[in-house]
Coordinates of C-alpha atoms and ligand atoms in Angstrom, one line a residue:
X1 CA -21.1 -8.1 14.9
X2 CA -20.6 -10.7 12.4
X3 CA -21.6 -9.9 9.1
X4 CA -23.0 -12.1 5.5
X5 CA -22.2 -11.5 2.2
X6 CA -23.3 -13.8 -0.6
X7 CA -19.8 -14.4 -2.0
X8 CA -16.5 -13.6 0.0
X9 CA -13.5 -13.7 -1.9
X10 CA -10.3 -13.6 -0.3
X11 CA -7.4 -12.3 -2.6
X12 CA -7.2 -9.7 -4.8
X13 CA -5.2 -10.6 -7.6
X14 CA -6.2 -11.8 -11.3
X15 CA -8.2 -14.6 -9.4
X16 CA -9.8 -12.7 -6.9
X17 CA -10.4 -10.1 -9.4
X18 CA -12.1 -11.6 -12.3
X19 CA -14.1 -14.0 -10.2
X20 CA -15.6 -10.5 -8.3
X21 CA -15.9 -8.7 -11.3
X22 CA -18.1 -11.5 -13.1
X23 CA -20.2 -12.7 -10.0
X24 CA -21.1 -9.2 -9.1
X25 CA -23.9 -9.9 -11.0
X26 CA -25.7 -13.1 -9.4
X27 CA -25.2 -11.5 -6.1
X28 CA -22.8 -9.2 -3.4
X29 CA -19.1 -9.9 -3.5
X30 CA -16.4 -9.0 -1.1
X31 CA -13.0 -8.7 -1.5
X32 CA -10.7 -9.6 1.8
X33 CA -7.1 -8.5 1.4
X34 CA -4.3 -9.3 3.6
X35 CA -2.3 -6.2 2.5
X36 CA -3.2 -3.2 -0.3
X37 CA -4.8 -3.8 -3.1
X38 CA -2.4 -4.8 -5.5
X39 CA 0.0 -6.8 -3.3
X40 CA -0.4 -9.5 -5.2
X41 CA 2.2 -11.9 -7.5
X42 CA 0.1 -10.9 -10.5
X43 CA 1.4 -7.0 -10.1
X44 CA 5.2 -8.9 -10.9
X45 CA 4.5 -11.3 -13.7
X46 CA 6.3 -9.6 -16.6
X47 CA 6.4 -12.6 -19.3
X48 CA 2.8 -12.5 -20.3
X49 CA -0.1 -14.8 -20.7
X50 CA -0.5 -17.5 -23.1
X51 CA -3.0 -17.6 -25.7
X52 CA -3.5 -19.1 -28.8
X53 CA -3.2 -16.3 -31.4
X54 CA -0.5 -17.3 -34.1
X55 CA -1.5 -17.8 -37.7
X56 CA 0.5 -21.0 -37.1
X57 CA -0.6 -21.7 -34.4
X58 CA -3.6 -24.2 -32.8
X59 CA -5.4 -25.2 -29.8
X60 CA -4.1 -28.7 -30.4
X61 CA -0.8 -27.5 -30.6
X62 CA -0.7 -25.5 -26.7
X63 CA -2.7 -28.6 -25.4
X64 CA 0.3 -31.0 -26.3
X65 CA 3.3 -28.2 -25.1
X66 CA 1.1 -28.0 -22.2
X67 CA 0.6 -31.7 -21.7
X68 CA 4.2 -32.4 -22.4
X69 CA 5.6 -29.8 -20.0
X70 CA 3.5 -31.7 -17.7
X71 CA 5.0 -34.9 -17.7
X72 CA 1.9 -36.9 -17.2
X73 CA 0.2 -35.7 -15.1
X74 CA -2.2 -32.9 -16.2
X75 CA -5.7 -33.5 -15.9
X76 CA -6.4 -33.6 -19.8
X77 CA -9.9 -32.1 -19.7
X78 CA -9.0 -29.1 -17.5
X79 CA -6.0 -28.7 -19.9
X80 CA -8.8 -28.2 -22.7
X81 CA -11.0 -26.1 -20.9
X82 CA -8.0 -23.8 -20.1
X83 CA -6.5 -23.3 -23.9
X84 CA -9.8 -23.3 -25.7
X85 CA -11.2 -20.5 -23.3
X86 CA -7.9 -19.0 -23.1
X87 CA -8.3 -16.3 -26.4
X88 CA -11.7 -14.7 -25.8
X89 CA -10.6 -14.2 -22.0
X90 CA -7.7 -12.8 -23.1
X91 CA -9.5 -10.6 -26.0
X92 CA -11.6 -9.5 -23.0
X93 CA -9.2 -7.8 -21.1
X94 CA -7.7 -5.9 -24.1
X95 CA -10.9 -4.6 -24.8
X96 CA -11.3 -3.9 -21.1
X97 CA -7.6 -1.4 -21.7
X98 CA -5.3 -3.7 -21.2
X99 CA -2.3 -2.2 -23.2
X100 CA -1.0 -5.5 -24.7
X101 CA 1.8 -5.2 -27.1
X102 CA 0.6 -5.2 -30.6
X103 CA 1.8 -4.9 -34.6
X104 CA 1.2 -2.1 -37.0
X105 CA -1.1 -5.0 -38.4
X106 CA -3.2 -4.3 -35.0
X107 CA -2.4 -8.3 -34.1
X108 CA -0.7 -9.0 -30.7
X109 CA 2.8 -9.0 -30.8
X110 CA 3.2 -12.7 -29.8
X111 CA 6.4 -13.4 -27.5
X112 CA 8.3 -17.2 -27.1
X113 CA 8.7 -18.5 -24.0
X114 CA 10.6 -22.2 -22.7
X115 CA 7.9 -25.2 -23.7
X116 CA 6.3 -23.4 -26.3
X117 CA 6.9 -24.4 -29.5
X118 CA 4.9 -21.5 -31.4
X119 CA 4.8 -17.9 -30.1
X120 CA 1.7 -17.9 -28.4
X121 CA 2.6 -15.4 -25.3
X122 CA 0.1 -11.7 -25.0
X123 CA 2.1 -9.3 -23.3
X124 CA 2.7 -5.6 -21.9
X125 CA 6.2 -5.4 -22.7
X126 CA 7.6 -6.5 -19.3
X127 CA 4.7 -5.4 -16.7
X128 CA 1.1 -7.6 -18.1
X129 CA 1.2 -8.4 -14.9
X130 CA 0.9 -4.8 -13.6
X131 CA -1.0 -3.8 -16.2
X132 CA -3.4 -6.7 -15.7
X133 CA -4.2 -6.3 -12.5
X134 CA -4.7 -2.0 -13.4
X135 CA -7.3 -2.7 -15.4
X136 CA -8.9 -5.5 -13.1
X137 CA -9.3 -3.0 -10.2
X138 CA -10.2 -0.8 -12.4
X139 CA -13.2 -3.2 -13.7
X140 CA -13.8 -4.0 -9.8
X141 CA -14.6 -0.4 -8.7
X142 CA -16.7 0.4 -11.7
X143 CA -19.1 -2.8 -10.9
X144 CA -18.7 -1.3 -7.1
X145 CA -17.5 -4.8 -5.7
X146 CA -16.3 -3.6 -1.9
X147 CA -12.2 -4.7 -1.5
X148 CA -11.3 -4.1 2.3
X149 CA -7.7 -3.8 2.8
X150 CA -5.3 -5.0 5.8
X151 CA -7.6 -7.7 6.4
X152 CA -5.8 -11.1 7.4
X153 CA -8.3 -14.2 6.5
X154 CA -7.2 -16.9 9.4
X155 CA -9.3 -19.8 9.3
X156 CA -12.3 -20.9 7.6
X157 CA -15.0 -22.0 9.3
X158 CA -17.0 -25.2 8.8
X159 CA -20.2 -26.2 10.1
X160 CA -22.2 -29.6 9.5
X161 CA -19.3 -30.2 6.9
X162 CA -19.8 -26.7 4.8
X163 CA -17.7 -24.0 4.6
X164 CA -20.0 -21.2 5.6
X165 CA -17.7 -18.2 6.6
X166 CA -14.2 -17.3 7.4
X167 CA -12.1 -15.5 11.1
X168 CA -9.9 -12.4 10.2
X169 CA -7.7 -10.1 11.6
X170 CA -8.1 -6.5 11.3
X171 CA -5.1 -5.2 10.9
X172 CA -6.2 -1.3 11.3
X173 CA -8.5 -2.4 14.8
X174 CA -6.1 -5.4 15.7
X175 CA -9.6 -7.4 16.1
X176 CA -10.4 -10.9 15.1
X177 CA -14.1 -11.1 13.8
X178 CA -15.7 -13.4 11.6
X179 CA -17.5 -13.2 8.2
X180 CA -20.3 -15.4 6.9
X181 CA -21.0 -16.1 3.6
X182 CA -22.8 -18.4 0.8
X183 CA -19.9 -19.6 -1.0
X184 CA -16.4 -18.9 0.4
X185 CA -13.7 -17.9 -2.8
X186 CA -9.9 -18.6 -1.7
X187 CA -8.2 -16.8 -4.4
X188 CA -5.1 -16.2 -2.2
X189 CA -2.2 -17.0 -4.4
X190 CA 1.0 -18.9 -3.8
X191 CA 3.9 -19.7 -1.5
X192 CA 7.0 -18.9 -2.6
X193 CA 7.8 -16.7 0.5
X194 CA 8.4 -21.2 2.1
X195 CA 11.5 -20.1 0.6
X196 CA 14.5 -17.7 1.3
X197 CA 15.3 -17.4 -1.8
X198 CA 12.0 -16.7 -4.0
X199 CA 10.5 -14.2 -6.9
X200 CA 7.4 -13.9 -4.9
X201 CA 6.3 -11.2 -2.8
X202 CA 5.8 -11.2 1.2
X203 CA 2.0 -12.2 0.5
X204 CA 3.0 -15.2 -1.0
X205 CA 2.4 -17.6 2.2
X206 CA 0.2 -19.8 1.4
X207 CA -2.5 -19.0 3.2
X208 CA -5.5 -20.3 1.7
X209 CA -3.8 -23.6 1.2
X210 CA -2.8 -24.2 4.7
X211 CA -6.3 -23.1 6.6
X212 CA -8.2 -25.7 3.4
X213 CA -5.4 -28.4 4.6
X214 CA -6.4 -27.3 8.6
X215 CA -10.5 -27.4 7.9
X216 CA -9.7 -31.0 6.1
X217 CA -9.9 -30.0 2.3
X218 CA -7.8 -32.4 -0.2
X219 CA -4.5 -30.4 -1.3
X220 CA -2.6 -32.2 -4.0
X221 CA 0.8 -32.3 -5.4
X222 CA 2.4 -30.3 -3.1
X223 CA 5.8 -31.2 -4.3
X224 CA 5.4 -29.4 -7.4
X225 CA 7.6 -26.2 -6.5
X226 CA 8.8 -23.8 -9.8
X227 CA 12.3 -22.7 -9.3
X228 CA 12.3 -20.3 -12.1
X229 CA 16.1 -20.4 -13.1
X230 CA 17.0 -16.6 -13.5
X231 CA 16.6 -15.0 -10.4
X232 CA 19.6 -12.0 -10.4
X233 CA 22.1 -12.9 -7.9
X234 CA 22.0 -11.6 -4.4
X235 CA 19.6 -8.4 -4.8
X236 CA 16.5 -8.7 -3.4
X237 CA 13.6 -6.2 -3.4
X238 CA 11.2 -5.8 -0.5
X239 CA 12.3 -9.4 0.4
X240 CA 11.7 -10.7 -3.8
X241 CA 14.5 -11.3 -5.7
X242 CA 14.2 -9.8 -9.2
X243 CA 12.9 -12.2 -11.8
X244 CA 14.6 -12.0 -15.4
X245 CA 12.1 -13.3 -17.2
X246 CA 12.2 -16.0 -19.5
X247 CA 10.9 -14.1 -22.6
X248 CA 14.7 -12.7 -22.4
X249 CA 15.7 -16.4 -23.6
X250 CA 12.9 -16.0 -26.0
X251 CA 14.6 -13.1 -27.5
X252 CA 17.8 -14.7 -27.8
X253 CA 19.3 -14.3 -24.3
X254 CA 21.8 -17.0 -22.9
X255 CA 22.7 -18.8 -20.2
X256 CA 26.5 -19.2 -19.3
X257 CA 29.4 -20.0 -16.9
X258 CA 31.1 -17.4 -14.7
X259 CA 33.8 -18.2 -17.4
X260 CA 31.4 -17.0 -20.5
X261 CA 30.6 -20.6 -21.8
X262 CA 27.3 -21.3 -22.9
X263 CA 26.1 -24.5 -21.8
X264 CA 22.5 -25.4 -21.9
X265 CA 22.9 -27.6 -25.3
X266 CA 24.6 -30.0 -22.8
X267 CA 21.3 -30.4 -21.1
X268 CA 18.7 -30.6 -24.0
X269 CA 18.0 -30.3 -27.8
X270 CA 16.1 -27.2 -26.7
X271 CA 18.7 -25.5 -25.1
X272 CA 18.5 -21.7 -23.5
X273 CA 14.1 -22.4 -24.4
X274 CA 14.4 -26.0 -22.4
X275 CA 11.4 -26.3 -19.9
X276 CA 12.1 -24.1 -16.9
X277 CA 13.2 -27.8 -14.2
X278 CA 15.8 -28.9 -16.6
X279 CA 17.3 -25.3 -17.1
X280 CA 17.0 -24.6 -12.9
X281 CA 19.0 -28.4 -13.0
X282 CA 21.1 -27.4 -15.0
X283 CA 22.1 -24.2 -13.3
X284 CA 22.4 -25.9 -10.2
X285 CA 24.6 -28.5 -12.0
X286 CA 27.3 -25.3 -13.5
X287 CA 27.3 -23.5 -10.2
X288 CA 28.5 -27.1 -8.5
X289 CA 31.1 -27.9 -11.1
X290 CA 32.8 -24.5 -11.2
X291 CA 31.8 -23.2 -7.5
X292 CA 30.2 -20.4 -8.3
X293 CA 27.5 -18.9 -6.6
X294 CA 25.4 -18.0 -9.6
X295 CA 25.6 -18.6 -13.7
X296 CA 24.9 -15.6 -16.4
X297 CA 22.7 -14.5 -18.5
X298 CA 23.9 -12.7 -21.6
X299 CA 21.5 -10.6 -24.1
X300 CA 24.0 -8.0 -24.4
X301 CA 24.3 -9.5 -28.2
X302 CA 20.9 -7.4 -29.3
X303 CA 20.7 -4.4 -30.0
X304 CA 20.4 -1.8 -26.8
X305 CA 17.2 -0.1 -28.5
X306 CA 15.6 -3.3 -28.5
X307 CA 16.4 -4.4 -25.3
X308 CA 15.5 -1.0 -23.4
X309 CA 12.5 -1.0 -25.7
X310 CA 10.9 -4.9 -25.2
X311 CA 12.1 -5.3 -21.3
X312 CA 12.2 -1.5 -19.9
X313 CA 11.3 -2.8 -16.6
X314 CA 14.5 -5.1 -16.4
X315 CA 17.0 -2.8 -18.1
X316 CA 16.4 0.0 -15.7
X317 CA 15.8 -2.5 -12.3
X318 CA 19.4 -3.2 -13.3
X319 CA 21.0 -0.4 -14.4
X320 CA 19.6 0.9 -10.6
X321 CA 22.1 -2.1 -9.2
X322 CA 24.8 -0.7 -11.6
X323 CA 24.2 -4.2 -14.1
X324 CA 24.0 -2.6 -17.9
X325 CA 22.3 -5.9 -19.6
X326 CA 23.1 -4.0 -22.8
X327 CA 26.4 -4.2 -22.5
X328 CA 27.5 -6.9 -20.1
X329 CA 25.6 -10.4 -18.7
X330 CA 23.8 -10.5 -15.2
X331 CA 24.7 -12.9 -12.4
X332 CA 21.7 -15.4 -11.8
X333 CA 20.2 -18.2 -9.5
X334 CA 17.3 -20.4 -9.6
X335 CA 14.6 -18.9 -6.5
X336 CA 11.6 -20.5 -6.0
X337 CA 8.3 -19.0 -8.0
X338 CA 5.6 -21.4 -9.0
X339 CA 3.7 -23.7 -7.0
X340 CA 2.1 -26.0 -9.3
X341 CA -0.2 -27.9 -6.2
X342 CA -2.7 -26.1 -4.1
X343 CA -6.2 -26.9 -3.1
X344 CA -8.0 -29.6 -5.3
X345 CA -10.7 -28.5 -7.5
X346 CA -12.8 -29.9 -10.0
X347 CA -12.9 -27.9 -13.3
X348 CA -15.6 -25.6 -12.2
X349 CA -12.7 -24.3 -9.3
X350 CA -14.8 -26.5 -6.5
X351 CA -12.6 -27.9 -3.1
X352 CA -13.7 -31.0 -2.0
X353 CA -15.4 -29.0 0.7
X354 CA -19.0 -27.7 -0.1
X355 CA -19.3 -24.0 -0.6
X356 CA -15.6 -23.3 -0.8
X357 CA -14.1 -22.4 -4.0
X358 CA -10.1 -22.0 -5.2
X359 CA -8.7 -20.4 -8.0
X360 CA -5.6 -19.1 -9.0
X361 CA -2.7 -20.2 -7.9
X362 CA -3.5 -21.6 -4.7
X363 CA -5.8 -23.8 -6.8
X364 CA -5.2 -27.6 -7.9
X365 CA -6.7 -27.5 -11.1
X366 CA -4.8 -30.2 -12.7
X367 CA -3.6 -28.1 -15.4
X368 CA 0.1 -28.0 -14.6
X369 CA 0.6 -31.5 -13.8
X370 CA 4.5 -31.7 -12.7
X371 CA 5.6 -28.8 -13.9
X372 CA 4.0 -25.6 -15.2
X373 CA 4.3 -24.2 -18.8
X374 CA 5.7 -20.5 -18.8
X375 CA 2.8 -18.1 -19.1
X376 CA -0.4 -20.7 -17.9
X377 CA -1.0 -19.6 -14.9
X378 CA -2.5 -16.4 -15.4
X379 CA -4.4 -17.8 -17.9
X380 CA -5.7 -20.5 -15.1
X381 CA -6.4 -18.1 -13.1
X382 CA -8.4 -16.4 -15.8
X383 CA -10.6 -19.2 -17.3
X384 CA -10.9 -20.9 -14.0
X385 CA -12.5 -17.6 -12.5
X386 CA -14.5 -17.3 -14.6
X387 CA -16.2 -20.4 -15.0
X388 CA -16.5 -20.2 -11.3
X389 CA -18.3 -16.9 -11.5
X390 CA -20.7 -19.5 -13.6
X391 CA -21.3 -21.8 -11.1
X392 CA -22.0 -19.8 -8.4
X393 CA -25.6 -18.6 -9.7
X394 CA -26.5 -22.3 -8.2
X395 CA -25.6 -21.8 -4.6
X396 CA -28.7 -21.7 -2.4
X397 CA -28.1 -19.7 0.9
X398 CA -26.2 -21.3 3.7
X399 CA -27.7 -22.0 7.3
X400 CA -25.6 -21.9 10.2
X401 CA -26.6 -24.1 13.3
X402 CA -24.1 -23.7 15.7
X403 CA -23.2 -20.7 17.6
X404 CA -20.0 -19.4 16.5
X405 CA -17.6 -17.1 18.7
X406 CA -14.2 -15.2 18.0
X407 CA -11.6 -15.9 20.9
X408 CA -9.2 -13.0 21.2
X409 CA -6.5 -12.7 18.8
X410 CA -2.6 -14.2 20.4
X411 CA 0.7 -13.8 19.2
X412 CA 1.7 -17.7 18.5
X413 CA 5.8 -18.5 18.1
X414 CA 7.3 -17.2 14.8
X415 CA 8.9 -19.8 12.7
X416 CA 8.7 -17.9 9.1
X417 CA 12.7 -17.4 8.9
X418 CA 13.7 -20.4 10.1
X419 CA 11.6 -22.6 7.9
X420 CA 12.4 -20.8 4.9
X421 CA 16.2 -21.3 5.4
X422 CA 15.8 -24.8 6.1
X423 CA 13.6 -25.3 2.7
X424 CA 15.7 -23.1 0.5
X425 CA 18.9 -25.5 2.0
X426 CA 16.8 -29.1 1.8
X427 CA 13.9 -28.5 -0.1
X428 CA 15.0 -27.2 -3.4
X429 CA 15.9 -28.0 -7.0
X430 CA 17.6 -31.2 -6.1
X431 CA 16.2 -33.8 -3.3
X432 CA 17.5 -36.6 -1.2
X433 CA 15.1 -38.4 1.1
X434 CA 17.6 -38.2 4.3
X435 CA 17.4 -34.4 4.0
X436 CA 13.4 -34.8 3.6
X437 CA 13.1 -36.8 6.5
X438 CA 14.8 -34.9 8.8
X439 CA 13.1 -31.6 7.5
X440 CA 10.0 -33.5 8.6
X441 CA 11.0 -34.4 11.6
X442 CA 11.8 -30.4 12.7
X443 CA 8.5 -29.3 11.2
X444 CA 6.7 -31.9 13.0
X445 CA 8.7 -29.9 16.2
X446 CA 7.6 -27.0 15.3
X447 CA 3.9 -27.9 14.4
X448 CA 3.2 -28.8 17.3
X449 CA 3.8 -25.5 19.1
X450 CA 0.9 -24.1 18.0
X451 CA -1.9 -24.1 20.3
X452 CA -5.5 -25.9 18.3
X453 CA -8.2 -23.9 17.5
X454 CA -6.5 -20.6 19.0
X455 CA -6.7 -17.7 16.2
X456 CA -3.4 -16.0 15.8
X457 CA -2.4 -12.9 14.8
X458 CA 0.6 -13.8 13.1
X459 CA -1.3 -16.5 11.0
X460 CA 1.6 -16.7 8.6
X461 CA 4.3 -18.5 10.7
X462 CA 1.7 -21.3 11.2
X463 CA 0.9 -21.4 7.3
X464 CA 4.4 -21.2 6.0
X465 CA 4.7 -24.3 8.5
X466 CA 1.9 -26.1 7.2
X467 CA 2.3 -26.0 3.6
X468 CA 6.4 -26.7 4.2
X469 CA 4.7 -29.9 6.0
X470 CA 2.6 -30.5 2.8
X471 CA 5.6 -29.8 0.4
X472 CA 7.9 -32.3 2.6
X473 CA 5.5 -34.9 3.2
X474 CA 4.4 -35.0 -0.5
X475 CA 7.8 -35.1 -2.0
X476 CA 8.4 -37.9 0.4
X477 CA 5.8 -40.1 -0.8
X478 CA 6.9 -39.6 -4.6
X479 CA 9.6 -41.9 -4.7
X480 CA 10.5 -41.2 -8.8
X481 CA 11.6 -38.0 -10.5
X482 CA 8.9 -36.2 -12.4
X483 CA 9.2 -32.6 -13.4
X484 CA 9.7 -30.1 -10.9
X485 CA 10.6 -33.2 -8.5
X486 CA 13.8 -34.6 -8.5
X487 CA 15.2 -37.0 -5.9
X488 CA 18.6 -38.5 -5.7
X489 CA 17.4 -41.9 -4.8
X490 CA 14.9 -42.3 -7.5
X491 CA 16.1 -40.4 -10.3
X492 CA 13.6 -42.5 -13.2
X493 CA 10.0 -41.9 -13.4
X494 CA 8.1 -44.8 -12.3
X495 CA 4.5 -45.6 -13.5
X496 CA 3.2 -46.4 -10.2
X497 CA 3.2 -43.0 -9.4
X498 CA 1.6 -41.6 -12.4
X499 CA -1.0 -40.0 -10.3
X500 CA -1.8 -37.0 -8.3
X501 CA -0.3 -37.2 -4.7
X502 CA -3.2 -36.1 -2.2
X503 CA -2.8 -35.4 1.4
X504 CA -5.6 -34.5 3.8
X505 CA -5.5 -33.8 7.3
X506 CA -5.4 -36.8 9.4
X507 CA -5.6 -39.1 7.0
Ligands
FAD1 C1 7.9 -12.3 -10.5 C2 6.8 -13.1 -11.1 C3 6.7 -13.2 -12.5 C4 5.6 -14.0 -13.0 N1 5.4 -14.0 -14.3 C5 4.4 -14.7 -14.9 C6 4.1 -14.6 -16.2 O1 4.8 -13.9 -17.0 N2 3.0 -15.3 -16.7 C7 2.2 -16.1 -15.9 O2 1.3 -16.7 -16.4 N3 2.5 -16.2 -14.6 C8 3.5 -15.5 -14.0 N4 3.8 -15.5 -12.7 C9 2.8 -16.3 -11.8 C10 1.6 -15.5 -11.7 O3 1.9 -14.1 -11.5 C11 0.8 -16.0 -10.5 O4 0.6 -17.3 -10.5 C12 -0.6 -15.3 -10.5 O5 -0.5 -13.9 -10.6 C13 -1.4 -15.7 -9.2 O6 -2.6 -15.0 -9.2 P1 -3.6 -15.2 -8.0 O7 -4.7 -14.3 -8.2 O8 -3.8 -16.6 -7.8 O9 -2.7 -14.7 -6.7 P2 -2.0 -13.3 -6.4 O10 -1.9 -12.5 -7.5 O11 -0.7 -13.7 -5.7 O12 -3.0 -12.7 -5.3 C14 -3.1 -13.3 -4.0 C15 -4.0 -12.3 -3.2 O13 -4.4 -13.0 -2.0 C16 -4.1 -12.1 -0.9 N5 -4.0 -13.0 0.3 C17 -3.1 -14.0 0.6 N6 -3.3 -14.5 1.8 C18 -4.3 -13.8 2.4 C19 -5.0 -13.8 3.6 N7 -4.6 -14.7 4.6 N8 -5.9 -13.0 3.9 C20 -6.3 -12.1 2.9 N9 -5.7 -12.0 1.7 C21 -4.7 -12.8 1.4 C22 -2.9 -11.4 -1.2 O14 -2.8 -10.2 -0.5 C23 -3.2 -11.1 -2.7 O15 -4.1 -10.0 -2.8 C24 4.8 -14.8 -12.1 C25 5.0 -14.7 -10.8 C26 6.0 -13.9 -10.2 C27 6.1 -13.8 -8.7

C-alpha cells in the first residue's frame, strides 16, 4: 500500500538531517536511507567546516577565497548567501553539543586549510564530521522525525511534470513499493564510489543525481570531480581509502618525493596550502617524473604531543597500518572525493523540476564553481538546508492523476567495477579527449543494457553508469582547463566557456 508523507527526504547526512530537523515543524518528514543511519560521507569529513570567526577575519574576505578557488564560475549570490549565513549555523550546532575545538578564551580554535587565506575552519579535532552528524541524529530523534533504514530510493516519480513521490527497495522485505509525497528532498550525497580509487564511502553513488538526470532534471557541471591529493597509498578501508586531511598541511605538514624533496613551491607561491587541483597536479606530475607510485607527506617535524593530540583519528588509523606519522612521512595519492556538480538548484535548494528539492552534495548550488574551497561543503549543505526547510512552508499538497504501479523488483547487469576502473584509468586528474571519447563510447555500450522503465534492485550499477555518462559527456564539451578540469588539448581557459555546462536528458 503506498503511503504520503508531506516531505520525504532521502539521505541522512548533514543535508538530510538539518533539512528534517527544521521542517519538522511546517509538516511530517521522512527520512529514506539506503544503508544505517550514519553511512554517510559526513561521518568521514575530519577537516572541519568553514566559518567566519577570526578577529581578522571578514565575510568579504571568504567570499573572494571562495570566489577565487572557483575560478569563475561560482554563482556570486549563492556564494553570499552561503558565507554570510555560514556563522549562526555553525553557532547552532555548538549550542546543539557539538564538541568543536575551542581556546581557554572559549573562542573556536580556528584551523587553516588550502585556499583560505585566514583561519577560518570550526573543527572537532579530526572527526566534525562524526561529531556533526552525532549530534544531528541526535536533534532528529528528539523532534521524532521517522528515519527508515535499508531503504534503497530507485526512481522518482513524475506526474503532469511534478515530482510527486519516489519507488524503493526494501532491503529487509526485498519489495519495491512506492512513496508519495508533497515535496520530494534528494539529500543523497556524492559519487566518488565512479572511482576505484576514492575517500568516499560505498553510499557514495550518486544516486539522487542519476534518477534527477533519468526523470529530466538539469544536472550541471559534471566535470567538476575533487581529487583530494593525500589519499594514503594502497590501504583502503571498507572500500575508502584513508583521507589525510588537509588541515595536516595547515599545521605545517609537507609534501615530498619518494626521495624526501619537497616540491610544491615549484607549482605555486602557495605551496604545501595551494588549492587542492594544483596540488593533486602536481602529485600526479612527481609520481610521473620519478615513477613512483605515490609522493609523501611529512609532519613528523612537530612535536608527537601535538600531532596525537590535533589529529588522534589519523595518528592511530596509521599506527594500525604500522605508519608512525610522528616519526616518519606517509605514502600518498590523489583519490577522488568531491563532486563539485550535482543537480541544479536555485538558491532556495529548488531542481528545475517542481516539488523536488537538492541539497548537499548532490546539489548544484553554484557555490563551488570549478573547484571547491576545503571546508564549504558542509557548510552548503548547512545553509542550503536550511533555507529549504524555509521554503517548504509554501508547498500546497500534490494531486496525483495517473494510476501508479510497482513492477517487481529484477536483478539488471552489474557494471559498478568495471566503470570505476575505467574512470580511475581515463577520467582522472589529467584529461585527453581521445581517452574521453572512447570512455563514452563504452558507457554508451553499457547504457544501453539496461532495460527502460524496469526498477532494479541493484539500482547502483545503473547510477554509477549514468553519472560516469554525465561526468564524460561534460568534460567533453569543456574544451579549456578550469579548475578541477584539465585537458591535454586545451590546457588555457577560454572565455567562451565561462559558463555552467548543463546536460539534460535528451536534449
Ligand atoms: C573522507 C572525507 C572527508 C571530508 N572532509 C570534509 C571536511 O573536512 N569539510 C567539508 O566541508 N567537507 C568534507 N568532506 C565532504 C563532505 O563530507 C560531504 O560533501 C558532505 O558530508 C555531504 O553531505 P550530504 O548530506 O550531502 O551527503 P552524505 O553525508 O554523503 O549523505 C548521503 C546520504 O544519502 C543516502 N543515500 C544515497 N543514495 C541513496 C538512495 N538511493 N536511497 C536512499 N538513501 C540514499 C546515504 O545512505 C546517506 O545517508 C569530506 C568527505 C570525505 C569523504
Amino acid at each position: 500500500m503506498p503511503k504520503k508523507v508531506d516531505f520525504l527526504v532521502v539521505g541522512s547526512g548533514i543535508a538530510g538531517l538539518t533539512f528534517a530537523t527544521k521542517a519538522c515543524k511546517y509538516g511530517e518528514v521522512v527520512i529514506l536511507t539506503k544503508k544505517r543511519k550514519a553511512d554517510t560521507n559526513t561521518n568521514y569529513a575530519q577537516g572541519g567546516i568553514a566559518g567566519v570567526f577570526g578577529d581578522n577575519d571578514s565575510f568579504e574576505c571568504h567570499i573572494e577565497d571562495t570566489l577565487n578557488t572557483g575560478e569563475g564560475l561560482c554563482h556570486r549570490d549563492a556564494v553570499e548567501i552561503m558565507v554570510k549565513n555560514g556563522p549562526t549555523l555553525v553557532r547552532e550546532l555548538y549550542d546543539m553539543g557539538c564538541r568543536f575545538s575551542t581556546k581557554s578564551n572559549g573562542k573556536f580554535e580556528l584551523g587553516k586549510e588550502g585556499g583560505h587565506s585566514r583561519r577560518r575552519i570550526v573543527h572537532a579535532k579530526d572527526f566534525t564530521g562524526w561529531e556533526i552528524e552525532r549530534v544531528l541524529l541526535e536533534e532528529a530523534k528528539r523532534y521524532g522525525v521517522v528515519i527508515s533504514e535499508n531503504e534503497i530510493v530507485l526512481d522518482l516519480i513524475i506526474n503532469e511534470g511534478e515530482c510527486v513521490g519516489i519507488y524503493y527497495f526494501d532491503a529487509d522485505t526485498q519489495k519495491i513499493d512506492i512513496f508519495f509525497a508533497n515535496a520530494i528532498i534528494l539529500a543523497t550525497g556524492g559519487a566518488g564510489q565512479v572511482y576505484l580509487h576514492t575517500t568516499n564511502p560505498p553510499i557514495a553513488t550518486g544516486d539522487g543525481i542519476a534518477m534527477a538526470y533519468r526523470a529530466g532534471a538539469k544536472i550541471a557541471n559534471m566535470e567538476f570531480v575533487q581529487f583530494h591529493p593525500t589519499a594514503v597509498y594502497n590501504i583502503k578501508i571498507d572500500g575508502r581509502s584513508f583521507l589525510i586531511s588537509e588541515a595536516v598541511r595547515g599545521e605545517g605538514g609537507v609534501l615530498k618525493t619518494v626521495a624526501g624533496k619537497s616540491f610544491m613551491k615549484k607549482y605555486s607561491e602557495n605551496g604545501n596550502l595551494a588549492p587542492r587541483d594544483i596540488v593533486a597536479r602536481a602529485c600526479v606530475s612527481e609520481m610521473l617524473k620519478n615513477h613512483s607510485k605515490y609522493v609523501l607527506l611529512d609532519i613528523s617535524h612537530r612535536k608527537a604531543d601535538f600531532i596525537k593530540n590535533r589529529f588522534p583519528t589519523i595518528y592511530e588509523t596509521c599506527l594500525r597500518w604500522g605508519i608512525d606519522i610522528t616519526r616518519e612521512p606517509i605514502p600518498v595519492v590523489p583519490a577522488a572525493h568531491y563532486l563539485c556538480g550535482g543537480i541544479l538548484v536555485n538558491t532556495w535548494a529548488e531542481s528545475s523540476i517542481p516539488r523536488l528539492f537538492a541539497l548537499g552534495e548532490c546539489a548544484c548550488t553554484g557555490v563551488h564553481g570549478a573547484n571547491r574551497l576545503a571546508s564549504n561543503s558542509l557548510l552548503e549543505a548547512l545553509v542550503f538546508a536550511t533555507r529549504a526547510a524555509e521554503r517548504i512552508k509554501r508547498i500546497k499538497d500534490s494531486k496525483i492523476k495517473k494510476r501508479i504501479t510497482v513492477t517487481k523488483a529484477k536483478a539488471g547487469p552489474d557494471f559498478k567495477l568495471a566503470i570505476k576502473e575505467l574512470m580511475n584509468e581515463h577520467v582522472g586528474v589529467v584529461r585527453n579527449e581521445d581517452s574521453l571519447t572512447r570512455m563514452q563510447a563504452v558507457i554508451e555500450s553499457f547504457s544501453c543494457q539496461f532495460d527502460k522503465g524496469i526498477h532494479l534492485i541493484n539500482a547502483e550499477s545503473r547510477n554509477v553508469t549514468d553519472v560516469a555518462e554525465m561526468i564524460v559527456k561534460s568534460a567533453l564539451m569543456r574544451k579549456e582547463s578550469r579548475g578541477l578540469h584539465y585537458i591535454r588539448e586545451h590546457l588555457k581557459k577560454n572565455m567562451r566557456f565561462l559558463k555552467d555546462t548543463v546536460l539534460e536528458k535528451g536534449k
